[in-house]
Amino acid sequence: MLAKSKQTKSGLVNYVYENSAFDLKDVSKCVNMFLTALSDSLGNGEVVELRGFGTFEVKPHKGRRAFDFKTGEIRQNHDYCSVVFKPGKALKEKLHKEHHEKDC
């Protein structure tokens, strides 16, 4: 199995910079503003839909009871939220096509 590569925020900024006519500072500001807007929207409980790419949504989880092996007590974990991403149709098709080409 091949090792997975990782794309970072600075890598995304460089990709956009190299494939556009914008200054690096402007691209960096734009990417940061986009990520801030995405975070703020999710923090406000909104669903963020990027048509053709996918949907980000906050999913609440109930806390559960857990056994603490150090103390021997059963304790209640707090409720928490996680971000769920559901890929859009175009992204699913692109991933399926690229995966199929690599395996054949």
PDB file of C-alpha atoms in Angstrom:
ATOM      1  CA  MET A   1       0.000   0.000   0.000  1.00  0.00           C
ATOM      2  CA  LEU A   2       1.314   3.430  -0.927  1.00  0.00           C
ATOM      3  CA  ALA A   3       1.882   6.041   1.754  1.00  0.00           C
ATOM      4  CA  LYS A   4      -0.705   8.804   1.645  1.00  0.00           C
ATOM      5  CA  SER A   5       0.533  12.287   0.926  1.00  0.00           C
ATOM      6  CA  LYS A   6      -0.803  15.259   2.854  1.00  0.00           C
ATOM      7  CA  GLN A   7      -1.883  18.641   1.528  1.00  0.00           C
ATOM      8  CA  THR A   8      -1.421  21.570   3.909  1.00  0.00           C
ATOM      9  CA  LYS A   9      -2.910  25.046   3.929  1.00  0.00           C
ATOM     10  CA  SER A  10       0.353  26.524   2.637  1.00  0.00           C
ATOM     11  CA  GLY A  11       0.368  23.874  -0.090  1.00  0.00           C
ATOM     12  CA  LEU A  12      -3.121  24.932  -1.160  1.00  0.00           C
ATOM     13  CA  VAL A  13      -2.061  28.584  -1.140  1.00  0.00           C
ATOM     14  CA  ASN A  14       0.946  27.763  -3.330  1.00  0.00           C
ATOM     15  CA  TYR A  15      -1.205  25.710  -5.719  1.00  0.00           C
ATOM     16  CA  VAL A  16      -3.666  28.577  -6.216  1.00  0.00           C
ATOM     17  CA  TYR A  17      -0.810  31.086  -6.516  1.00  0.00           C
ATOM     18  CA  GLU A  18       0.993  29.041  -9.177  1.00  0.00           C
ATOM     19  CA  ASN A  19      -2.211  28.525 -11.180  1.00  0.00           C
ATOM     20  CA  SER A  20      -3.484  32.106 -11.079  1.00  0.00           C
ATOM     21  CA  ALA A  21      -2.386  35.663 -11.740  1.00  0.00           C
ATOM     22  CA  PHE A  22      -2.820  36.777  -8.109  1.00  0.00           C
ATOM     23  CA  ASP A  23      -0.127  37.808  -5.635  1.00  0.00           C
ATOM     24  CA  LEU A  24       0.874  35.284  -2.985  1.00  0.00           C
ATOM     25  CA  LYS A  25      -0.302  37.637  -0.206  1.00  0.00           C
ATOM     26  CA  ASP A  26      -3.728  38.018  -1.825  1.00  0.00           C
ATOM     27  CA  VAL A  27      -4.121  34.272  -2.307  1.00  0.00           C
ATOM     28  CA  SER A  28      -3.099  33.647   1.305  1.00  0.00           C
ATOM     29  CA  LYS A  29      -5.637  36.214   2.560  1.00  0.00           C
ATOM     30  CA  CYS A  30      -8.346  34.699   0.381  1.00  0.00           C
ATOM     31  CA  VAL A  31      -7.707  31.142   1.604  1.00  0.00           C
ATOM     32  CA  ASN A  32      -7.641  32.348   5.221  1.00  0.00           C
ATOM     33  CA  MET A  33     -10.901  34.289   4.746  1.00  0.00           C
ATOM     34  CA  PHE A  34     -12.534  31.242   3.173  1.00  0.00           C
ATOM     35  CA  LEU A  35     -11.486  28.990   6.049  1.00  0.00           C
ATOM     36  CA  THR A  36     -12.614  31.585   8.602  1.00  0.00           C
ATOM     37  CA  ALA A  37     -16.006  31.905   6.895  1.00  0.00           C
ATOM     38  CA  LEU A  38     -16.344  28.111   6.807  1.00  0.00           C
ATOM     39  CA  SER A  39     -15.433  27.821  10.505  1.00  0.00           C
ATOM     40  CA  ASP A  40     -17.754  30.666  11.516  1.00  0.00           C
ATOM     41  CA  SER A  41     -20.679  29.195   9.588  1.00  0.00           C
ATOM     42  CA  LEU A  42     -20.179  25.753  11.107  1.00  0.00           C
ATOM     43  CA  GLY A  43     -19.764  27.338  14.542  1.00  0.00           C
ATOM     44  CA  ASN A  44     -23.154  29.018  14.075  1.00  0.00           C
ATOM     45  CA  GLY A  45     -24.736  25.642  13.313  1.00  0.00           C
ATOM     46  CA  GLU A  46     -25.135  26.293   9.593  1.00  0.00           C
ATOM     47  CA  VAL A  47     -24.744  23.649   6.902  1.00  0.00           C
ATOM     48  CA  VAL A  48     -22.142  24.709   4.320  1.00  0.00           C
ATOM     49  CA  GLU A  49     -22.837  23.408   0.821  1.00  0.00           C
ATOM     50  CA  LEU A  50     -20.227  23.835  -1.899  1.00  0.00           C
ATOM     51  CA  ARG A  51     -22.068  22.648  -4.973  1.00  0.00           C
ATOM     52  CA  GLY A  52     -20.115  20.015  -6.883  1.00  0.00           C
ATOM     53  CA  PHE A  53     -17.662  19.584  -4.010  1.00  0.00           C
ATOM     54  CA  GLY A  54     -19.629  18.583  -0.939  1.00  0.00           C
ATOM     55  CA  THR A  55     -21.425  19.551   2.244  1.00  0.00           C
ATOM     56  CA  PHE A  56     -19.995  20.300   5.686  1.00  0.00           C
ATOM     57  CA  GLU A  57     -22.305  19.846   8.658  1.00  0.00           C
ATOM     58  CA  VAL A  58     -22.002  19.852  12.440  1.00  0.00           C
ATOM     59  CA  LYS A  59     -23.244  16.635  14.022  1.00  0.00           C
ATOM     60  CA  PRO A  60     -23.980  16.564  17.756  1.00  0.00           C
ATOM     61  CA  HIS A  61     -23.079  13.473  19.790  1.00  0.00           C
ATOM     62  CA  LYS A  62     -24.424  12.566  23.196  1.00  0.00           C
ATOM     63  CA  GLY A  63     -21.961  11.952  25.961  1.00  0.00           C
ATOM     64  CA  ARG A  64     -21.655   8.389  27.110  1.00  0.00           C
ATOM     65  CA  ARG A  65     -20.728   6.530  30.206  1.00  0.00           C
ATOM     66  CA  ALA A  66     -17.136   5.341  30.348  1.00  0.00           C
ATOM     67  CA  PHE A  67     -15.179   3.231  32.798  1.00  0.00           C
ATOM     68  CA  ASP A  68     -12.106   4.943  34.261  1.00  0.00           C
ATOM     69  CA  PHE A  69      -9.527   2.185  34.726  1.00  0.00           C
ATOM     70  CA  LYS A  70      -7.332   4.329  36.990  1.00  0.00           C
ATOM     71  CA  THR A  71     -10.021   5.028  39.581  1.00  0.00           C
ATOM     72  CA  GLY A  72     -12.400   2.156  38.900  1.00  0.00           C
ATOM     73  CA  GLU A  73     -15.297   4.599  38.583  1.00  0.00           C
ATOM     74  CA  ILE A  74     -17.873   4.960  35.869  1.00  0.00           C
ATOM     75  CA  ARG A  75     -18.000   8.547  34.667  1.00  0.00           C
ATOM     76  CA  GLN A  76     -20.146  10.473  32.226  1.00  0.00           C
ATOM     77  CA  ASN A  77     -18.435  12.043  29.212  1.00  0.00           C
ATOM     78  CA  HIS A  78     -19.763  15.383  27.971  1.00  0.00           C
ATOM     79  CA  ASP A  79     -21.835  15.894  24.839  1.00  0.00           C
ATOM     80  CA  TYR A  80     -19.731  17.015  21.884  1.00  0.00           C
ATOM     81  CA  CYS A  81     -19.990  17.965  18.224  1.00  0.00           C
ATOM     82  CA  SER A  82     -18.012  16.864  15.193  1.00  0.00           C
ATOM     83  CA  VAL A  83     -17.860  18.071  11.607  1.00  0.00           C
ATOM     84  CA  VAL A  84     -19.177  15.689   8.978  1.00  0.00           C
ATOM     85  CA  PHE A  85     -18.277  16.014   5.296  1.00  0.00           C
ATOM     86  CA  LYS A  86     -20.432  14.466   2.602  1.00  0.00           C
ATOM     87  CA  PRO A  87     -18.820  14.583  -0.855  1.00  0.00           C
ATOM     88  CA  GLY A  88     -20.875  15.926  -3.747  1.00  0.00           C
ATOM     89  CA  LYS A  89     -21.701  14.001  -6.887  1.00  0.00           C
ATOM     90  CA  ALA A  90     -18.937  15.584  -9.011  1.00  0.00           C
ATOM     91  CA  LEU A  91     -16.274  14.896  -6.364  1.00  0.00           C
ATOM     92  CA  LYS A  92     -17.431  11.292  -5.936  1.00  0.00           C
ATOM     93  CA  GLU A  93     -17.257  10.729  -9.690  1.00  0.00           C
ATOM     94  CA  LYS A  94     -13.771  12.283  -9.908  1.00  0.00           C
ATOM     95  CA  LEU A  95     -12.479  10.164  -7.019  1.00  0.00           C
ATOM     96  CA  HIS A  96     -14.006   7.002  -8.448  1.00  0.00           C
ATOM     97  CA  LYS A  97     -12.521   7.700 -11.893  1.00  0.00           C
ATOM     98  CA  GLU A  98      -9.024   8.471 -10.552  1.00  0.00           C
ATOM     99  CA  HIS A  99      -9.068   5.469  -8.201  1.00  0.00           C
ATOM    100  CA  HIS A 100     -10.147   3.176 -11.037  1.00  0.00           C
ATOM    101  CA  GLU A 101      -7.377   4.460 -13.343  1.00  0.00           C
ATOM    102  CA  LYS A 102      -4.671   3.902 -10.696  1.00  0.00           C
ATOM    103  CA  ASP A 103      -5.753   0.339  -9.933  1.00  0.00           C
ATOM    104  CA  CYS A 104      -6.031  -0.847 -13.552  1.00  0.00           C
TER     105      CYS A 104
END
